[in-house]
XYZ file of C-alpha atoms in Angstrom:
322
model
C 122.631 108.747 47.279
C 119.509 109.331 45.189
C 115.938 110.436 45.867
C 112.727 110.713 43.889
C 109.561 112.164 45.400
C 105.985 112.426 44.256
C 102.820 113.179 46.192
C 99.986 115.626 46.651
C 98.730 118.399 48.902
C 95.031 118.930 49.402
C 93.349 121.893 51.073
C 89.569 122.147 51.074
C 87.184 124.617 52.704
C 83.419 124.222 52.626
C 80.771 126.680 53.776
C 77.023 126.125 53.918
C 74.952 129.101 55.045
C 71.217 129.676 54.966
C 69.023 132.341 56.538
C 65.517 133.807 56.368
C 64.277 137.383 56.826
C 60.929 138.809 57.871
C 60.526 142.606 57.649
C 57.004 143.887 58.340
C 56.091 147.594 58.716
C 53.114 149.120 60.584
C 53.074 152.885 60.129
C 56.026 154.280 62.085
C 56.929 150.813 63.421
C 59.488 148.728 61.548
C 60.557 145.213 62.456
C 63.298 143.096 60.943
C 63.724 139.473 62.071
C 66.469 137.215 60.779
C 67.449 133.622 61.637
C 70.235 131.597 60.122
C 72.415 128.507 60.177
C 76.073 128.092 59.188
C 78.241 124.996 58.701
C 81.974 125.228 58.007
C 84.555 122.544 57.344
C 88.294 122.908 56.746
C 90.367 119.946 55.595
C 94.101 119.611 54.955
C 95.910 116.526 53.706
C 99.437 115.794 52.546
C 100.950 112.627 51.127
C 104.496 112.121 49.857
C 105.826 108.941 48.251
C 109.616 108.983 48.438
C 112.042 106.521 46.812
C 115.570 106.357 48.257
C 118.895 104.783 47.346
C 120.712 104.688 50.674
C 124.157 103.579 51.824
C 123.974 102.884 55.560
C 126.799 104.057 57.801
C 128.595 102.344 60.676
C 128.408 98.951 58.895
C 124.695 98.674 59.615
C 123.239 96.799 56.681
C 126.053 98.029 54.364
C 125.664 98.665 50.676
C 123.087 100.495 48.614
C 119.442 99.589 49.199
C 116.278 100.772 47.540
C 113.626 101.948 49.956
C 110.168 103.529 49.818
C 108.651 105.782 52.477
C 105.066 107.077 52.660
C 104.634 110.330 54.592
C 101.000 111.192 55.270
C 98.976 113.443 57.559
C 95.427 114.775 57.714
C 93.821 117.565 59.749
C 90.205 118.631 59.862
C 87.934 120.891 61.886
C 84.268 121.920 61.941
C 82.311 124.964 63.111
C 78.499 124.927 63.351
C 76.526 128.090 64.192
C 72.904 129.056 64.812
C 72.222 132.805 64.886
C 69.418 135.324 64.891
C 68.656 139.054 65.037
C 65.623 141.149 65.990
C 65.696 144.822 64.993
C 62.937 147.286 65.918
C 62.711 150.928 64.793
C 60.169 153.529 65.900
C 59.789 156.383 63.411
C 63.560 156.205 62.652
C 64.177 157.824 66.061
C 64.525 154.869 68.409
C 66.314 151.706 67.288
C 66.690 148.521 69.346
C 68.592 145.427 68.244
C 68.999 142.030 69.884
C 71.262 139.361 68.429
C 72.258 135.912 69.626
C 74.303 133.048 68.307
C 75.220 129.546 69.390
C 78.534 128.175 68.126
C 79.892 124.647 68.301
C 83.539 123.901 67.495
C 85.290 120.578 66.939
C 88.357 122.053 68.672
C 86.735 121.364 72.050
C 85.496 118.201 73.770
C 81.816 117.294 73.563
C 80.860 118.738 76.980
C 82.675 122.045 76.288
C 81.989 122.418 72.573
C 79.071 124.874 72.538
C 78.881 128.526 73.520
C 75.938 130.955 73.610
C 76.689 134.618 72.864
C 73.905 137.271 73.090
C 74.203 141.008 72.330
C 71.957 144.053 72.625
C 72.224 147.601 71.284
C 70.116 150.775 71.245
C 70.280 154.099 69.411
C 68.461 157.431 69.711
C 68.425 159.572 66.576
C 67.895 163.029 68.075
C 68.010 164.739 64.692
C 64.712 163.037 63.749
C 62.825 164.882 66.495
C 60.598 167.724 65.252
C 61.944 170.253 67.743
C 65.493 169.519 66.535
C 64.702 169.737 62.817
C 62.974 173.093 63.282
C 65.760 174.746 65.299
C 69.075 173.160 64.255
C 68.931 172.968 60.467
C 72.721 172.840 59.995
C 72.890 169.444 61.742
C 71.804 166.654 59.377
C 72.243 163.810 61.849
C 72.925 163.502 65.562
C 72.677 160.019 66.993
C 73.587 158.537 70.386
C 74.143 154.794 70.557
C 75.340 152.139 72.938
C 75.788 148.383 72.985
C 76.681 145.424 75.149
C 77.571 142.120 73.570
C 79.302 138.761 73.781
C 81.343 136.871 71.212
C 83.282 133.623 71.305
C 86.854 133.133 70.140
C 88.439 129.784 69.253
C 91.328 131.003 67.084
C 94.022 130.298 69.683
C 92.950 126.715 70.399
C 94.799 123.816 68.801
C 92.916 121.440 66.528
C 93.285 118.503 68.926
C 94.442 120.140 72.167
C 91.747 118.320 74.181
C 92.833 114.833 72.987
C 95.635 112.485 73.969
C 97.485 112.062 70.692
C 100.286 109.644 69.804
C 102.487 109.294 66.732
C 103.220 105.893 65.222
C 106.581 105.676 63.461
C 107.014 102.789 60.994
C 110.152 102.076 58.888
C 108.449 102.652 55.546
C 105.400 104.550 56.756
C 105.152 107.813 58.711
C 108.143 109.710 60.029
C 110.829 107.271 58.942
C 111.600 104.776 61.709
C 115.162 105.868 62.476
C 115.951 103.405 65.297
C 117.771 100.101 64.661
C 117.223 96.907 66.617
C 119.667 94.262 65.429
C 120.107 94.774 61.701
C 116.616 96.104 60.996
C 114.699 99.251 61.693
C 111.596 98.675 63.815
C 108.421 100.667 64.324
C 107.669 102.413 67.611
C 105.049 104.700 69.204
C 105.925 108.047 70.732
C 104.450 108.772 74.153
C 101.536 111.260 74.132
C 102.045 114.859 75.172
C 100.148 116.658 77.906
C 96.565 117.573 77.029
C 93.600 119.364 78.607
C 90.084 117.972 77.950
C 88.450 121.028 79.583
C 89.541 123.856 77.273
C 86.662 125.835 75.822
C 85.685 129.139 74.200
C 87.240 132.454 75.092
C 84.384 134.850 75.952
C 84.731 138.420 74.700
C 82.380 140.884 76.432
C 82.205 144.314 74.783
C 80.433 147.557 75.627
C 80.536 150.969 74.000
C 78.931 154.422 74.062
C 79.181 156.631 70.978
C 77.862 159.721 69.215
C 77.600 159.993 65.428
C 77.043 163.336 63.696
C 76.752 164.873 60.247
C 76.882 168.647 59.686
C 76.516 171.260 56.949
C 74.717 169.270 54.270
C 76.653 166.104 55.183
C 80.009 167.667 54.362
C 81.414 166.990 57.851
C 80.861 163.502 59.299
C 82.289 162.107 62.477
C 81.951 159.986 65.591
C 83.215 159.921 69.174
C 83.328 156.544 70.912
C 84.382 155.035 74.246
C 84.618 151.260 74.609
C 85.637 148.487 76.988
C 86.361 144.882 76.102
C 86.775 142.077 78.651
C 88.186 138.770 77.442
C 87.301 135.953 79.861
C 88.767 132.438 79.988
C 91.563 133.495 77.684
C 94.070 130.906 76.453
C 97.028 132.684 78.010
C 100.659 131.558 78.202
C 101.146 128.334 80.142
C 101.706 128.805 83.857
C 105.117 127.996 85.300
C 105.506 124.307 86.200
C 108.169 122.269 87.942
C 111.119 121.103 85.827
C 110.315 117.490 86.715
C 107.037 117.775 84.761
C 108.974 116.708 81.678
C 106.631 118.046 79.003
C 105.144 121.227 77.599
C 102.076 122.247 79.659
C 98.782 121.972 77.751
C 96.580 124.899 76.768
C 94.378 126.250 79.569
C 91.657 128.905 79.914
C 93.641 130.659 82.606
C 93.591 134.423 81.968
C 91.356 137.507 81.782
C 92.259 140.623 79.813
C 90.608 144.061 79.896
C 90.960 146.699 77.172
C 89.649 150.258 77.494
C 89.933 152.926 74.871
C 88.390 155.777 72.915
C 88.287 156.880 69.318
C 87.539 160.128 67.491
C 87.084 160.221 63.710
C 86.283 163.129 61.375
C 85.771 163.219 57.626
C 85.187 166.227 55.377
C 83.622 165.763 51.898
C 83.137 168.633 49.474
C 82.984 169.491 45.785
C 84.990 172.142 43.958
C 82.719 172.004 40.885
C 80.586 169.480 39.050
C 83.649 167.514 37.934
C 85.976 167.721 40.939
C 85.597 166.831 44.588
C 87.782 165.928 47.566
C 87.642 164.405 51.025
C 89.877 164.636 54.086
C 89.912 162.230 57.020
C 91.285 162.328 60.560
C 91.309 159.663 63.277
C 92.674 159.669 66.820
C 92.529 156.636 69.090
C 93.988 155.423 72.361
C 93.578 152.204 74.352
C 95.157 150.255 77.208
C 95.083 146.477 77.749
C 95.715 145.035 81.219
C 95.828 141.428 82.459
C 93.224 141.209 85.249
C 93.566 137.505 86.080
C 96.412 135.026 85.721
C 97.949 132.206 87.756
C 101.263 133.816 88.685
C 100.997 134.886 92.357
C 104.745 135.582 92.704
C 104.959 137.681 89.500
C 107.640 135.303 88.224
C 109.525 136.560 85.135
C 107.522 139.795 84.759
C 109.237 140.757 81.496
C 108.364 137.498 79.721
C 105.389 136.006 81.565
C 101.960 137.346 82.473
C 100.822 138.486 85.906
C 97.823 140.353 87.297
C 98.212 144.039 86.473
C 100.571 143.512 83.529
C 99.977 146.032 80.741
C 100.246 144.594 77.244
C 103.235 146.153 75.485
C 105.018 147.328 78.635
C 108.806 147.515 78.444
C 111.140 146.135 81.110
C 114.797 146.990 81.614
C 117.592 146.346 84.077
C 118.464 149.116 86.517
C 121.815 149.146 88.267
C 123.230 151.451 90.903
C 126.879 152.159 91.447
């Protein structure tokens, strides 16, 4: 009949980050070394105190009764990272960079919590060569670069997907205790859902080759790039299971995805006079993502499920003949 509610919601994010740099120079040689540490914590909590005046139906404890329920939950996760970078430049012509990071996430079990992700890149600034400066004055910069790297992804993993979790339901505490035994409501425990203690990081391997250029006193700037990205141990859709399983399948690192594409960008900057200027930009890109590994040997439900060779975004339809 009546209800009064009070409570609170709490959301807290904490970030601690520290790093050191060392950047010596010896003539045409430049070195930049960086090492760092990062600690992140996200916390959510909710608590509601609800007062009810209830008239029970079906002659179960008839009449109005006053009742108090406490609804409470708490979620929390951590991410700890160690990272570093070494950058070397020779006379601004040759540039080499090596980076590495180790990440540990509370979303995974202890034996699968940490991932190591190194990357390397190199660039050759042709426009810094003497023979180029002397003969091609209208080109301000011409650089060729390439990279190969690894990153970890944990965004798709549940906070406690690797744990066997249960929910306790108490008459005046938790979700409400809606079952009656005799003339009273009793507490009970819900059976745990399926879980997977072996889930871990998705590994994203990327490579690219590109050319950057700047022409005519830096009025025209642009780049041409080709790239490929392979996502390993991806948390793909759950594989098909027998109906008798009786629960939702847990998350699994069961898929690989490959993306290939290219990109062209151009930008023109110019001035009309000392007070007015303008810029125009153009970009053209194309890519294709294909599932290269997935546990669906019969290609079951190709329109809704994944299978090896499936192109992300493909459209299926029904074809009939008369």
